[in-house]
Amino acid sequence: MKAEELNQIPEEIFPKFVQDIIDNMCIGSTLSSSELGGVPLNTFWPICQIMKCIVTNIVEQKMTKEEVYETLSCIGTNRAAIVYEGVEFRKEELNKMLVREAIKETNHLTDFDWNVRIGVSSDKVLELNEILMTLHLHTTSSKDGRRNTFTLDMSKPQVDELLEILQAAQNKIAQCQVVKT
């Protein structure tokens, strides 16, 4: 990330630039290079991406306040403060937007198949080692509708662990539903 490229934004319009980036991320407002004092288009979009990356890192708490100021020291403490305070003011909205974006790009389980088989590790059929379960998970991407199938071979302890995780998830969902109502 080359934060020093943010120096190409004139000082007097830097606060508006930061606000426009945050608005774009939160509500999808338009970004215009013409409002930025004639910043060439070939540098405008990379600068926007740098700023969006910084905003995302702050919201996801990948950077502390001190790290933000250190990273942005090349553009001055005044500009760094504008960025940090602008993000902090709208942090809740930005966080909701990041969650929505993450959900858009996830795979959703649409169906599953399973079967149980007996695993044998020697040439003697009577010496059974363990029971295995094969689980086929059929998913659909929420982004492009692409379908995938993932196949897992699981031992009994792994199946038990999976069931515990699913039970805990079901309990958590039930708690959330109780709180919501």
Coordinates of N, CA and C in Angstrom, one line a residue:
M1 N 0.9 -1.2 0.0 CA 0.0 0.0 0.0 C 0.9 1.2 0.0
K2 N 0.7 2.1 -0.9 CA 1.5 3.3 -1.0 C 0.6 4.5 -0.6
A3 N 0.6 4.7 0.7 CA -0.2 5.8 1.3 C 0.2 7.2 0.8
E4 N 1.5 7.3 0.5 CA 2.0 8.6 0.1 C 1.3 9.1 -1.2
E5 N 0.7 8.2 -2.0 CA -0.1 8.6 -3.1 C -1.3 9.5 -2.8
L6 N -1.7 9.4 -1.6 CA -2.9 10.2 -1.1 C -2.5 11.7 -1.1
N7 N -1.2 12.0 -1.1 CA -0.8 13.4 -1.2 C -1.2 14.1 -2.5
Q8 N -1.6 13.3 -3.5 CA -2.0 13.9 -4.8 C -3.4 14.6 -4.7
I9 N -4.1 14.3 -3.6 CA -5.4 15.0 -3.3 C -5.1 16.3 -2.7
P10 N -5.5 17.4 -3.3 CA -5.2 18.7 -2.7 C -5.8 18.8 -1.2
E11 N -5.0 19.5 -0.4 CA -5.3 19.7 1.0 C -6.7 20.1 1.3
E12 N -7.2 21.1 0.5 CA -8.5 21.7 0.8 C -9.7 20.8 0.5
I13 N -9.5 19.8 -0.3 CA -10.6 18.9 -0.7 C -10.4 17.5 -0.1
F14 N -9.3 17.3 0.7 CA -9.0 16.0 1.3 C -10.2 15.5 2.2
P15 N -10.7 16.3 3.1 CA -11.8 15.9 3.9 C -13.0 15.4 3.1
K16 N -13.3 16.1 2.0 CA -14.4 15.7 1.2 C -14.1 14.4 0.5
F17 N -12.9 14.2 0.1 CA -12.5 13.0 -0.6 C -12.7 11.8 0.4
V18 N -12.2 11.9 1.6 CA -12.4 10.9 2.6 C -13.9 10.6 2.8
Q19 N -14.7 11.6 3.0 CA -16.1 11.5 3.2 C -16.8 10.8 2.0
D20 N -16.4 11.2 0.7 CA -16.9 10.6 -0.5 C -16.6 9.1 -0.5
I21 N -15.4 8.7 -0.1 CA -15.0 7.3 -0.1 C -15.8 6.5 0.9
I22 N -16.0 7.1 2.1 CA -16.8 6.4 3.1 C -18.3 6.3 2.6
D23 N -18.8 7.4 2.0 CA -20.2 7.3 1.5 C -20.3 6.3 0.4
N24 N -19.3 6.2 -0.5 CA -19.3 5.2 -1.5 C -19.4 3.8 -1.0
M25 N -18.6 3.6 0.1 CA -18.5 2.2 0.7 C -19.8 1.9 1.4
C26 N -20.4 2.9 2.1 CA -21.6 2.7 2.9 C -22.9 2.6 2.1
I27 N -23.1 3.5 1.2 CA -24.4 3.6 0.5 C -24.2 3.6 -1.0
G28 N -23.0 3.4 -1.5 CA -22.8 3.3 -3.0 C -22.9 4.6 -3.8
S29 N -22.7 5.7 -3.1 CA -22.7 7.0 -3.8 C -21.5 7.0 -4.8
T30 N -21.7 7.9 -5.8 CA -20.7 7.9 -6.9 C -19.4 8.7 -6.5
L31 N -18.3 8.3 -7.1 CA -17.1 8.9 -6.9 C -16.7 9.6 -8.2
S32 N -16.2 10.9 -8.1 CA -15.9 11.6 -9.3 C -14.5 12.2 -9.2
S33 N -13.7 12.0 -10.2 CA -12.4 12.5 -10.2 C -12.4 14.0 -10.5
S34 N -13.5 14.5 -11.1 CA -13.5 15.9 -11.4 C -13.7 16.8 -10.2
E35 N -14.2 16.2 -9.1 CA -14.4 16.9 -7.8 C -13.0 17.0 -7.1
L36 N -12.0 16.3 -7.6 CA -10.8 16.3 -6.8 C -9.7 17.1 -7.5
G37 N -10.1 18.2 -8.0 CA -9.1 19.2 -8.4 C -8.2 18.7 -9.6
G38 N -8.8 18.0 -10.5 CA -8.1 17.6 -11.7 C -7.1 16.5 -11.5
V39 N -7.3 15.6 -10.5 CA -6.4 14.4 -10.4 C -6.7 13.5 -11.6
P40 N -5.6 13.2 -12.3 CA -5.8 12.3 -13.5 C -6.6 11.0 -13.2
L41 N -7.4 10.6 -14.1 CA -8.2 9.4 -14.0 C -7.3 8.2 -13.7
N42 N -6.2 8.1 -14.3 CA -5.3 6.9 -14.2 C -4.7 6.8 -12.8
T43 N -4.7 7.9 -12.0 CA -4.3 7.9 -10.6 C -5.4 7.9 -9.6
F44 N -6.6 8.4 -10.1 CA -7.7 8.6 -9.2 C -8.2 7.2 -8.7
W45 N -8.4 6.2 -9.5 CA -8.9 4.9 -9.1 C -7.9 4.2 -8.2
P46 N -6.6 4.2 -8.4 CA -5.7 3.6 -7.5 C -5.7 4.3 -6.1
I47 N -5.8 5.6 -6.1 CA -5.9 6.4 -4.9 C -7.2 5.9 -4.1
C48 N -8.3 5.8 -4.8 CA -9.5 5.4 -4.2 C -9.4 4.0 -3.5
Q49 N -8.7 3.1 -4.3 CA -8.5 1.7 -3.7 C -7.6 1.7 -2.5
I50 N -6.6 2.6 -2.5 CA -5.7 2.7 -1.3 C -6.5 3.2 -0.1
M51 N -7.4 4.2 -0.3 CA -8.2 4.7 0.8 C -9.2 3.6 1.2
K52 N -9.8 2.9 0.3 CA -10.8 1.9 0.7 C -10.1 0.8 1.5
C53 N -8.8 0.5 1.2 CA -8.1 -0.6 1.9 C -7.8 -0.1 3.3
I54 N -7.4 1.2 3.4 CA -7.1 1.7 4.8 C -8.4 1.7 5.6
V55 N -9.5 2.2 5.0 CA -10.8 2.2 5.7 C -11.1 0.8 6.2
T56 N -11.0 -0.2 5.3 CA -11.4 -1.5 5.6 C -10.5 -2.1 6.8
N57 N -9.2 -1.8 6.7 CA -8.3 -2.2 7.8 C -8.6 -1.6 9.1
I58 N -9.1 -0.4 9.1 CA -9.4 0.3 10.4 C -10.7 -0.4 10.9
V59 N -11.7 -0.6 10.1 CA -13.0 -1.1 10.5 C -12.8 -2.6 11.0
E60 N -12.0 -3.3 10.3 CA -11.8 -4.7 10.7 C -10.8 -4.9 11.8
Q61 N -10.4 -3.7 12.4 CA -9.4 -3.7 13.5 C -8.1 -4.4 13.2
K62 N -7.7 -4.3 11.9 CA -6.4 -4.8 11.6 C -5.3 -3.8 11.9
M63 N -5.7 -2.6 12.1 CA -4.8 -1.5 12.4 C -5.3 -0.7 13.7
T64 N -4.4 -0.5 14.6 CA -4.8 0.3 15.8 C -4.7 1.8 15.4
K65 N -5.1 2.7 16.2 CA -5.0 4.1 16.0 C -3.6 4.5 15.7
E66 N -2.7 4.0 16.5 CA -1.3 4.3 16.4 C -0.7 3.8 15.0
E67 N -1.1 2.6 14.6 CA -0.7 2.1 13.4 C -1.2 2.9 12.2
V68 N -2.4 3.3 12.3 CA -3.0 4.2 11.3 C -2.2 5.4 11.1
Y69 N -1.9 6.1 12.2 CA -1.1 7.3 12.2 C 0.3 7.1 11.7
E70 N 0.9 5.9 12.0 CA 2.2 5.6 11.5 C 2.2 5.3 10.0
T71 N 1.2 4.6 9.6 CA 1.1 4.3 8.2 C 0.8 5.5 7.3
L72 N 0.0 6.4 7.9 CA -0.3 7.6 7.2 C 0.6 8.8 7.5
S73 N 1.7 8.6 8.2 CA 2.6 9.7 8.6 C 3.2 10.4 7.4
C74 N 3.2 9.7 6.2 CA 3.8 10.3 5.0 C 2.8 11.3 4.4
I75 N 1.6 11.4 4.9 CA 0.6 12.4 4.4 C 0.3 13.4 5.4
G76 N 0.9 13.3 6.6 CA 0.8 14.3 7.6 C -0.3 13.9 8.7
T77 N -0.1 14.4 9.9 CA -0.9 14.0 11.0 C -2.3 14.6 10.8
N78 N -2.5 15.7 10.2 CA -3.8 16.3 10.0 C -4.6 15.4 9.1
R79 N -4.0 15.0 8.0 CA -4.8 14.1 7.1 C -5.0 12.8 7.7
A80 N -4.1 12.3 8.5 CA -4.3 11.0 9.1 C -5.4 11.1 10.1
A81 N -5.5 12.2 10.8 CA -6.6 12.4 11.8 C -8.0 12.5 11.1
I82 N -8.0 13.1 9.9 CA -9.2 13.2 9.1 C -9.7 11.8 8.7
V83 N -8.8 11.0 8.3 CA -9.1 9.6 7.9 C -9.6 8.8 9.1
Y84 N -8.8 8.8 10.2 CA -9.2 8.0 11.3 C -10.5 8.4 11.9
E85 N -10.7 9.7 12.1 CA -11.9 10.2 12.7 C -13.1 10.0 11.8
G86 N -12.9 10.1 10.5 CA -14.0 9.9 9.6 C -14.5 8.4 9.6
V87 N -13.5 7.5 9.7 CA -13.9 6.1 9.8 C -14.5 5.8 11.1
E88 N -14.0 6.3 12.2 CA -14.5 6.0 13.5 C -16.0 6.5 13.7
F89 N -16.3 7.7 13.0 CA -17.6 8.2 13.1 C -18.6 7.3 12.4
R90 N -18.2 6.7 11.4 CA -19.2 5.8 10.6 C -18.8 4.4 10.7
K91 N -18.1 4.0 11.7 CA -17.6 2.6 11.8 C -18.7 1.6 11.8
E92 N -19.8 1.8 12.5 CA -20.9 0.9 12.6 C -21.5 0.6 11.2
E93 N -21.7 1.7 10.4 CA -22.2 1.6 9.1 C -21.3 0.8 8.2
L94 N -20.0 1.1 8.3 CA -18.9 0.5 7.5 C -18.9 -1.0 7.8
N95 N -19.0 -1.3 9.1 CA -18.9 -2.7 9.5 C -20.1 -3.5 9.0
K96 N -21.3 -2.9 9.0 CA -22.4 -3.6 8.4 C -22.2 -3.8 6.9
M97 N -21.7 -2.8 6.2 CA -21.4 -3.0 4.8 C -20.4 -4.1 4.5
L98 N -19.4 -4.2 5.3 CA -18.4 -5.3 5.2 C -19.0 -6.7 5.4
V99 N -19.9 -6.7 6.4 CA -20.6 -8.0 6.6 C -21.5 -8.4 5.5
R100 N -22.2 -7.4 4.9 CA -23.1 -7.6 3.7 C -22.2 -8.1 2.6
E101 N -21.1 -7.5 2.4 CA -20.2 -7.9 1.3 C -19.7 -9.3 1.5
A102 N -19.4 -9.7 2.7 CA -18.9 -11.0 3.0 C -19.9 -12.1 2.7
I103 N -21.2 -11.7 3.1 CA -22.3 -12.6 2.9 C -22.6 -12.9 1.4
K104 N -22.4 -11.8 0.6 CA -22.7 -11.9 -0.8 C -21.8 -12.9 -1.5
E105 N -20.5 -13.1 -0.9 CA -19.5 -13.9 -1.6 C -19.4 -15.3 -0.9
T106 N -20.3 -15.7 -0.2 CA -20.2 -17.0 0.5 C -20.9 -18.1 -0.3
N107 N -20.6 -19.3 0.0 CA -21.3 -20.5 -0.5 C -22.3 -20.9 0.5
H108 N -23.5 -21.3 0.0 CA -24.5 -21.8 0.8 C -24.8 -23.2 0.6
L109 N -25.0 -24.0 1.6 CA -25.3 -25.4 1.5 C -26.7 -25.6 1.0
T110 N -26.8 -26.3 -0.1 CA -28.1 -26.5 -0.7 C -28.6 -27.9 -0.5
D111 N -27.7 -28.9 -0.4 CA -28.1 -30.3 -0.2 C -26.9 -31.1 0.3
F112 N -27.1 -32.2 0.9 CA -26.0 -33.1 1.3 C -26.4 -34.5 1.2
D113 N -25.5 -35.4 1.0 CA -25.7 -36.9 0.9 C -24.6 -37.5 1.8
W114 N -24.9 -38.6 2.4 CA -23.9 -39.3 3.2 C -24.1 -40.8 3.1
N115 N -23.0 -41.5 3.3 CA -23.1 -42.9 3.4 C -22.0 -43.4 4.4
V116 N -22.2 -44.6 4.9 CA -21.3 -45.2 5.9 C -20.7 -46.4 5.2
R117 N -19.4 -46.5 5.4 CA -18.7 -47.7 4.9 C -17.7 -48.2 5.9
I118 N -17.2 -49.3 5.8 CA -16.2 -49.9 6.7 C -14.9 -49.9 6.1
G119 N -13.9 -49.3 6.8 CA -12.6 -49.2 6.3 C -11.8 -50.4 6.7
V120 N -11.0 -51.0 5.8 CA -10.2 -52.2 6.1 C -8.8 -51.8 5.8
S121 N -7.9 -52.1 6.7 CA -6.5 -51.8 6.4 C -5.6 -52.9 6.1
S122 N -6.1 -54.1 6.1 CA -5.3 -55.3 5.7 C -6.0 -56.1 4.7
D123 N -5.3 -57.2 4.2 CA -5.9 -58.0 3.2 C -7.0 -59.0 3.8
K124 N -7.0 -59.0 5.2 CA -8.0 -59.9 5.8 C -9.3 -59.1 6.0
V125 N -10.4 -59.5 5.4 CA -11.6 -58.8 5.4 C -12.2 -58.8 6.9
L126 N -11.9 -59.8 7.6 CA -12.5 -59.9 9.0 C -11.8 -58.9 10.0
E127 N -10.7 -58.3 9.6 CA -10.0 -57.4 10.5 C -10.5 -56.0 10.2
L128 N -11.5 -55.5 10.9 CA -12.1 -54.2 10.6 C -11.4 -53.2 11.5
N129 N -11.0 -52.1 10.8 CA -10.3 -51.0 11.6 C -11.3 -50.0 12.1
E130 N -12.0 -49.4 11.2 CA -12.9 -48.3 11.6 C -14.0 -48.1 10.6
I131 N -15.1 -47.5 11.1 CA -16.2 -47.1 10.3 C -15.9 -45.7 9.8
L132 N -16.1 -45.5 8.5 CA -16.0 -44.2 7.9 C -17.3 -43.7 7.3
M133 N -17.5 -42.4 7.4 CA -18.7 -41.8 6.8 C -18.2 -40.9 5.7
T134 N -18.8 -41.0 4.5 CA -18.5 -40.1 3.4 C -19.7 -39.1 3.4
L135 N -19.3 -37.8 3.4 CA -20.3 -36.7 3.4 C -20.1 -35.9 2.1
H136 N -21.1 -35.7 1.3 CA -21.0 -34.9 0.1 C -21.9 -33.7 0.4
L137 N -21.2 -32.5 0.4 CA -21.9 -31.2 0.6 C -22.0 -30.5 -0.8
H138 N -23.3 -30.2 -1.1 CA -23.5 -29.5 -2.4 C -23.8 -28.1 -2.0
T139 N -23.0 -27.2 -2.6 CA -23.1 -25.8 -2.3 C -23.4 -24.9 -3.5
T140 N -23.9 -23.8 -3.3 CA -24.2 -22.8 -4.4 C -23.6 -21.5 -4.0
S141 N -22.8 -20.9 -4.9 CA -22.2 -19.6 -4.6 C -23.3 -18.5 -4.7
S142 N -23.4 -17.7 -3.7 CA -24.3 -16.6 -3.8 C -23.9 -15.5 -4.7
K143 N -22.6 -15.5 -5.1 CA -22.1 -14.4 -6.0 C -22.5 -14.7 -7.4
D144 N -22.2 -15.9 -7.9 CA -22.4 -16.2 -9.3 C -23.3 -17.4 -9.6
G145 N -23.9 -18.0 -8.5 CA -24.7 -19.2 -8.7 C -24.1 -20.5 -9.0
R146 N -22.7 -20.5 -9.0 CA -22.0 -21.7 -9.4 C -22.2 -22.7 -8.3
R147 N -22.3 -24.0 -8.7 CA -22.5 -25.1 -7.8 C -21.2 -25.9 -7.7
N148 N -21.0 -26.3 -6.4 CA -19.8 -27.1 -6.1 C -20.2 -28.3 -5.2
T149 N -19.5 -29.4 -5.3 CA -19.7 -30.5 -4.4 C -18.3 -30.7 -3.7
F150 N -18.4 -30.8 -2.4 CA -17.2 -31.1 -1.6 C -17.5 -32.4 -0.9
T151 N -16.5 -33.3 -1.0 CA -16.6 -34.7 -0.4 C -15.6 -34.8 0.7
L152 N -16.1 -35.3 1.9 CA -15.3 -35.5 3.1 C -15.4 -36.9 3.5
D153 N -14.3 -37.5 3.8 CA -14.3 -38.8 4.5 C -14.0 -38.6 5.9
M154 N -14.9 -39.1 6.8 CA -14.7 -38.8 8.2 C -14.7 -40.0 9.1
S155 N -13.9 -40.0 10.1 CA -13.9 -41.2 11.0 C -15.0 -40.9 12.1
K156 N -15.2 -41.8 13.0 CA -16.2 -41.7 14.0 C -15.9 -40.5 14.9
P157 N -14.7 -40.3 15.4 CA -14.4 -39.1 16.2 C -14.7 -37.8 15.5
Q158 N -14.4 -37.8 14.2 CA -14.6 -36.6 13.4 C -16.1 -36.3 13.2
V159 N -16.9 -37.4 13.0 CA -18.3 -37.2 12.9 C -18.9 -36.7 14.2
D160 N -18.4 -37.2 15.3 CA -18.9 -36.8 16.7 C -18.5 -35.3 16.8
E161 N -17.4 -34.9 16.4 CA -17.0 -33.5 16.6 C -17.8 -32.6 15.7
L162 N -18.1 -33.0 14.5 CA -19.0 -32.3 13.6 C -20.4 -32.1 14.2
L163 N -20.9 -33.2 14.7 CA -22.2 -33.1 15.4 C -22.2 -32.1 16.5
E164 N -21.2 -32.1 17.3 CA -21.1 -31.2 18.5 C -21.1 -29.7 17.9
I165 N -20.3 -29.5 16.9 CA -20.2 -28.1 16.3 C -21.6 -27.7 15.8
L166 N -22.3 -28.6 15.1 CA -23.6 -28.3 14.5 C -24.6 -28.0 15.6
Q167 N -24.5 -28.8 16.7 CA -25.4 -28.6 17.9 C -25.2 -27.3 18.5
A168 N -23.9 -26.9 18.7 CA -23.6 -25.6 19.2 C -24.1 -24.5 18.4
A169 N -23.9 -24.6 17.0 CA -24.4 -23.6 16.1 C -25.9 -23.5 16.2
Q170 N -26.6 -24.6 16.3 CA -28.1 -24.6 16.4 C -28.5 -23.9 17.7
N171 N -27.8 -24.2 18.8 CA -28.1 -23.5 20.1 C -27.9 -22.0 20.0
K172 N -26.8 -21.6 19.3 CA -26.5 -20.2 19.2 C -27.6 -19.5 18.3
I173 N -28.0 -20.1 17.3 CA -29.1 -19.6 16.4 C -30.4 -19.4 17.3
A174 N -30.7 -20.4 18.1 CA -31.9 -20.4 18.9 C -31.8 -19.2 19.9
Q175 N -30.6 -19.0 20.5 CA -30.4 -17.9 21.4 C -30.7 -16.6 20.7
C176 N -30.1 -16.4 19.5 CA -30.3 -15.2 18.7 C -31.8 -15.0 18.4
Q177 N -32.5 -16.0 18.1 CA -33.9 -15.9 17.8 C -34.7 -15.4 19.0
V178 N -34.3 -16.0 20.2 CA -35.0 -15.6 21.4 C -34.7 -14.1 21.7
V179 N -33.5 -13.7 21.6 CA -33.1 -12.3 21.8 C -33.8 -11.4 20.8
K180 N -34.0 -11.8 19.6 CA -34.6 -10.9 18.5 C -36.1 -10.7 18.8
T181 N -36.8 -11.7 19.3 CA -38.2 -11.6 19.6 C -38.6 -10.9 20.9

